[in-house]
């Protein structure tokens, strides 16, 4: 955690929205994002600030009246001792926390609007959170061609000072993060669970201390895996990036597919590119049909950022279903080279968690 003390607004947000797992209190559930958003609206309605809820006389709650569950909010705000225990645990691991009310809240996350997390926990340099970059995501179980492509794309981004953003999960995410770090780049890992464990792991600690890796999570640092949290995390990955690259996706299933579809059809936070070619998974082909763009073909001369920006503006002819599923060679504008030479020599896999 940062050396600066928590603001009253952040303290209030933690008490209201965090499970404070260090206290192991299960008597009252913290507010959901929706409930917290509604509370902020009601506070704004009466001209009150979030930190005023901490005042001992309870005057603000009385003004809110029946619009909120005063009993629940009072119980949550009364967990001061549990908050101090949680803060001690986080601080010992170098974990900091920012609320939406703070000026150093990641500037890209408010693009999520009502889905912007009330709290962001993290470990590492906060300045990396404003750099954007290339979000590289994909399946946990990826084939060899996908693995090598992931390493080449991440290393190329690193060499060109384009930050890599990913989710830290096994498979494509971890491969991309490790390859970018190995190539000297910077990485932001947006985690859905286990921030505390990941931040203190030997594999991650050196890069965090060097200022090249920042891990963040919208969820309690000790939280385990939860499907709903993983879906929210997918939104946050794209919000933190300038471009998204889907290396490998299942069709109509899995978090990679649902996250990409949500961006293509609803959120539009970042242009979505997909690894194309003859042997890519079915999900990749279907994402192209849904409006994703083929990632620029190898080799990648010059700036990968400029190539992505140019590719986003290029008008490609519509693809017919027959083109997508034909056994013959994919048209060149939809093809990524299957070049075998990798930018990073093969090495034993590591785990960021």
XYZ file of C-alpha atoms in Angstrom:
353
model
C 0.000 0.000 0.000
C 1.168 3.528 -0.585
C 2.805 5.387 2.261
C 0.031 7.988 2.198
C -2.857 7.332 4.592
C -6.181 6.372 3.095
C -8.578 9.228 2.489
C -11.847 9.210 4.387
C -13.706 8.569 1.123
C -11.581 5.488 0.407
C -12.034 4.257 3.980
C -15.793 4.595 3.594
C -15.730 2.790 0.244
C -13.681 -0.074 1.694
C -16.046 -0.462 4.637
C -19.059 -0.474 2.326
C -17.777 -2.522 -0.611
C -14.973 -4.800 0.579
C -15.555 -8.143 2.313
C -12.434 -7.392 4.409
C -11.545 -11.059 4.353
C -8.813 -10.538 6.922
C -11.651 -10.165 9.423
C -13.534 -13.229 8.149
C -16.841 -11.546 8.900
C -19.812 -13.164 7.188
C -22.581 -11.429 9.136
C -23.231 -8.774 6.503
C -22.555 -8.769 2.757
C -20.772 -5.740 1.282
C -22.577 -3.550 -1.227
C -22.570 -4.626 -4.860
C -21.494 -2.177 -7.553
C -25.142 -1.470 -8.292
C -25.987 -0.839 -4.648
C -22.956 1.397 -4.200
C -23.815 3.364 -7.351
C -27.336 3.914 -6.017
C -26.003 5.045 -2.651
C -23.756 7.601 -4.357
C -26.736 8.884 -6.349
C -28.772 9.327 -3.183
C -25.895 11.116 -1.454
C -25.577 13.435 -4.433
C -29.310 14.088 -4.285
C -29.056 15.528 -0.787
C -25.722 17.250 -1.423
C -23.718 14.967 0.870
C -20.319 13.332 0.441
C -19.415 9.695 0.931
C -17.002 10.405 3.782
C -19.803 12.064 5.767
C -21.224 8.607 6.360
C -18.347 8.087 8.792
C -19.596 10.839 11.081
C -20.726 9.386 14.373
C -24.066 11.182 14.620
C -25.524 9.362 11.608
C -27.133 12.572 10.336
C -26.532 11.765 6.671
C -28.206 8.367 6.944
C -31.208 10.009 8.548
C -31.473 12.409 5.617
C -31.387 9.503 3.169
C -34.344 7.953 4.963
C -36.039 4.989 3.323
C -33.997 5.220 0.105
C -31.232 3.042 1.617
C -30.957 0.114 4.019
C -29.650 2.143 6.940
C -29.225 -0.885 9.171
C -26.988 -2.642 6.647
C -24.909 0.467 5.975
C -24.461 1.052 9.692
C -23.267 -2.522 10.160
C -20.787 -2.220 7.273
C -19.431 1.093 8.513
C -18.919 -0.417 11.957
C -16.171 -2.764 10.720
C -13.309 -0.410 11.516
C -11.275 -3.005 13.386
C -11.585 -5.468 10.512
C -10.454 -2.764 8.093
C -7.341 -2.104 10.161
C -6.535 -5.837 10.148
C -6.993 -6.052 6.379
C -4.860 -2.959 5.788
C -2.039 -4.419 7.844
C -2.103 -7.599 5.754
C -2.164 -5.702 2.457
C 0.528 -3.249 3.482
C 2.914 -6.042 4.480
C 2.632 -7.404 0.932
C 3.014 -4.022 -0.758
C -0.620 -3.900 -1.849
C -2.262 -0.492 -2.196
C -5.900 0.454 -2.738
C -7.566 3.319 -4.629
C -11.232 4.295 -4.667
C -13.186 5.971 -7.447
C -13.038 9.225 -5.496
C -9.248 9.473 -5.707
C -7.335 11.460 -8.319
C -4.978 8.525 -8.978
C -7.811 6.131 -9.798
C -6.887 4.592 -13.196
C -7.988 7.199 -15.724
C -9.175 4.624 -18.256
C -11.588 2.750 -15.988
C -14.302 5.461 -15.801
C -15.044 4.535 -19.425
C -16.838 1.545 -17.885
C -19.402 4.010 -16.482
C -21.706 2.146 -14.057
C -19.368 -0.854 -14.178
C -16.307 1.132 -13.044
C -15.123 -0.669 -9.880
C -15.557 1.318 -6.642
C -12.145 0.008 -5.533
C -8.922 -0.995 -7.259
C -6.326 -2.970 -5.311
C -2.856 -3.193 -6.771
C 0.824 -3.814 -6.405
C 3.471 -2.033 -8.456
C 3.932 1.297 -10.196
C 0.644 3.169 -10.575
C 2.034 5.191 -13.486
C 1.789 2.114 -15.733
C -1.999 2.235 -15.397
C -2.280 5.256 -17.693
C -0.128 3.934 -20.558
C -2.710 1.827 -22.377
C -1.193 -0.731 -24.706
C -2.106 -4.008 -26.351
C -4.458 -6.340 -24.477
C -3.453 -9.911 -25.343
C -6.013 -12.502 -24.259
C -6.962 -16.051 -25.107
C -7.807 -19.534 -23.987
C -6.155 -21.319 -21.101
C -5.614 -24.353 -23.313
C -3.859 -22.992 -26.382
C -2.078 -24.988 -29.071
C 1.605 -24.704 -29.900
C 1.043 -22.336 -32.819
C -0.986 -20.061 -30.569
C 1.686 -20.160 -27.883
C 4.441 -19.132 -30.276
C 2.289 -16.404 -31.840
C 1.520 -15.047 -28.357
C 5.218 -14.858 -27.496
C 6.104 -13.136 -30.760
C 3.313 -10.572 -30.490
C 4.088 -9.760 -26.849
C 7.831 -9.487 -27.500
C 7.280 -7.251 -30.533
C 5.046 -4.971 -28.472
C 7.692 -4.808 -25.745
C 10.473 -4.018 -28.196
C 8.416 -1.106 -29.529
C 7.588 0.250 -26.050
C 3.960 -0.782 -26.368
C 2.720 -2.034 -23.022
C 1.033 -5.429 -22.742
C -2.186 -5.744 -20.746
C -3.575 -9.156 -19.859
C -5.479 -11.142 -17.275
C -2.852 -13.310 -15.624
C -4.703 -16.577 -16.249
C -2.958 -19.758 -17.326
C -2.401 -20.065 -21.071
C -2.310 -17.075 -23.411
C -2.487 -14.452 -20.649
C 0.540 -15.659 -18.717
C 2.518 -16.411 -21.866
C 1.984 -12.857 -23.105
C 2.914 -11.273 -19.799
C 6.063 -13.336 -19.337
C 7.211 -12.812 -22.942
C 6.749 -9.043 -22.696
C 8.669 -8.876 -19.420
C 11.436 -11.079 -20.781
C 11.751 -8.745 -23.772
C 12.172 -5.748 -21.466
C 8.653 -4.360 -21.726
C 6.106 -3.240 -19.167
C 2.977 -5.171 -18.254
C -0.293 -4.531 -16.458
C -1.991 -7.676 -15.173
C -5.710 -7.286 -14.444
C -6.601 -10.140 -12.100
C -9.946 -11.627 -11.166
C -8.641 -13.331 -8.020
C -5.694 -14.006 -5.723
C -3.961 -10.628 -6.023
C -2.240 -11.043 -2.670
C -0.775 -14.405 -3.609
C 0.250 -13.238 -7.091
C 1.880 -10.057 -5.797
C 4.061 -11.986 -3.369
C 5.061 -14.820 -5.701
C 8.717 -15.113 -6.605
C 7.970 -15.006 -10.331
C 6.260 -11.625 -10.147
C 8.085 -9.897 -7.324
C 11.263 -8.999 -9.204
C 9.394 -7.366 -12.097
C 7.169 -5.479 -9.655
C 10.205 -4.152 -7.798
C 11.813 -3.161 -11.108
C 8.757 -1.057 -11.968
C 7.903 -3.087 -15.075
C 4.921 -5.075 -13.770
C 1.810 -3.765 -12.053
C -0.915 -6.132 -10.896
C -4.387 -4.791 -10.172
C -7.732 -6.261 -9.197
C -11.195 -4.891 -8.513
C -11.737 -7.708 -6.027
C -10.560 -8.425 -2.521
C -6.846 -9.317 -2.598
C -7.548 -12.670 -0.960
C -10.606 -13.562 -3.058
C -10.633 -16.905 -4.856
C -11.815 -17.537 -8.402
C -15.379 -16.566 -9.235
C -16.934 -16.711 -12.714
C -18.806 -13.449 -12.256
C -15.633 -11.661 -11.184
C -13.804 -13.064 -14.216
C -16.480 -11.650 -16.532
C -16.120 -8.219 -14.922
C -12.338 -8.504 -15.190
C -12.625 -8.979 -18.970
C -14.254 -5.554 -19.279
C -11.464 -4.007 -17.246
C -8.721 -5.532 -19.420
C -10.108 -3.917 -22.569
C -10.772 -0.635 -20.765
C -7.095 -0.443 -19.772
C -5.837 -0.978 -23.342
C -5.762 0.796 -26.703
C -6.226 -2.390 -28.744
C -7.314 -5.946 -27.993
C -5.788 -9.075 -29.522
C -7.582 -12.406 -29.190
C -5.040 -15.145 -29.816
C -7.263 -18.158 -29.311
C -10.976 -18.427 -28.506
C -13.561 -21.137 -28.183
C -16.787 -20.700 -30.136
C -19.816 -19.497 -28.183
C -18.257 -20.486 -24.880
C -15.655 -19.338 -22.393
C -14.569 -15.985 -21.024
C -12.423 -15.043 -24.015
C -15.373 -15.423 -26.385
C -17.909 -13.635 -24.176
C -15.499 -10.794 -23.405
C -14.712 -10.199 -27.084
C -18.362 -10.396 -28.141
C -19.312 -7.904 -25.448
C -16.724 -5.459 -26.800
C -17.757 -5.959 -30.419
C -21.486 -5.663 -29.854
C -21.913 -3.427 -26.825
C -19.031 -1.725 -25.042
C -16.613 -0.821 -27.887
C -13.849 0.124 -25.421
C -11.022 -0.993 -27.712
C -10.768 -2.262 -31.309
C -10.747 -6.063 -31.278
C -8.194 -7.890 -33.420
C -8.017 -11.658 -33.835
C -5.226 -14.008 -34.854
C -6.286 -15.189 -38.276
C -5.099 -17.986 -40.552
C -5.992 -21.456 -41.745
C -5.516 -23.364 -38.492
C -6.946 -20.994 -35.897
C -9.752 -22.128 -33.557
C -13.374 -21.896 -34.626
C -13.976 -19.058 -32.185
C -11.409 -16.899 -33.971
C -13.173 -17.395 -37.305
C -16.548 -16.583 -35.810
C -15.220 -13.418 -34.150
C -14.119 -12.223 -37.592
C -17.677 -12.759 -38.789
C -18.931 -10.682 -35.849
C -16.813 -7.667 -36.752
C -13.374 -8.302 -35.271
C -10.428 -7.418 -37.482
C -7.549 -9.720 -38.437
C -4.381 -8.848 -36.585
C -1.716 -7.364 -38.902
C 0.235 -10.075 -40.688
C 3.807 -10.913 -39.793
C 6.462 -9.732 -40.086
C 5.602 -6.583 -38.141
C 7.848 -3.806 -39.482
C 7.943 -0.491 -37.679
C 5.483 0.375 -34.948
C 2.971 -2.290 -33.977
C 0.780 0.471 -32.543
C 0.744 2.259 -35.919
C 0.034 -1.013 -37.741
C -2.965 -1.658 -35.493
C -4.247 1.887 -35.921
C -3.913 1.627 -39.703
C -5.560 -1.801 -39.790
C -8.478 -0.478 -37.767
C -9.119 2.189 -40.414
C -8.793 -0.154 -43.394
C -12.061 -1.114 -45.066
C -12.008 -4.849 -45.716
C -14.488 -6.572 -48.013
C -17.188 -8.503 -46.150
C -16.327 -12.144 -45.625
C -18.729 -14.763 -46.847
C -19.397 -17.834 -44.740
C -17.821 -19.962 -47.450
C -14.602 -17.951 -47.199
C -14.390 -18.572 -43.483
C -14.834 -22.298 -43.536
C -13.246 -23.235 -46.852
C -10.342 -25.660 -46.703
C -8.282 -23.656 -49.170
C -5.925 -20.888 -48.140
C -7.455 -17.935 -46.299
C -7.424 -14.659 -48.311
C -4.264 -12.698 -47.649
C -5.953 -9.758 -45.960
C -7.301 -12.151 -43.316
C -4.144 -14.190 -42.891
C -1.470 -13.970 -40.235
C 1.797 -15.591 -41.178
C 2.500 -18.940 -39.579
C 6.210 -18.154 -39.495
C 7.912 -20.598 -37.140
C 10.846 -18.426 -36.060
C 10.027 -17.000 -32.629
C 11.383 -13.797 -31.169
C 11.842 -15.503 -27.820
C 13.670 -18.827 -27.447
C 11.577 -21.634 -25.931
C 11.809 -21.792 -22.167
C 10.239 -23.550 -19.298
C 6.799 -22.163 -18.496
C 6.387 -20.101 -15.379
C 3.307 -19.240 -13.385
C 2.589 -15.708 -12.242
C 0.323 -16.978 -9.548
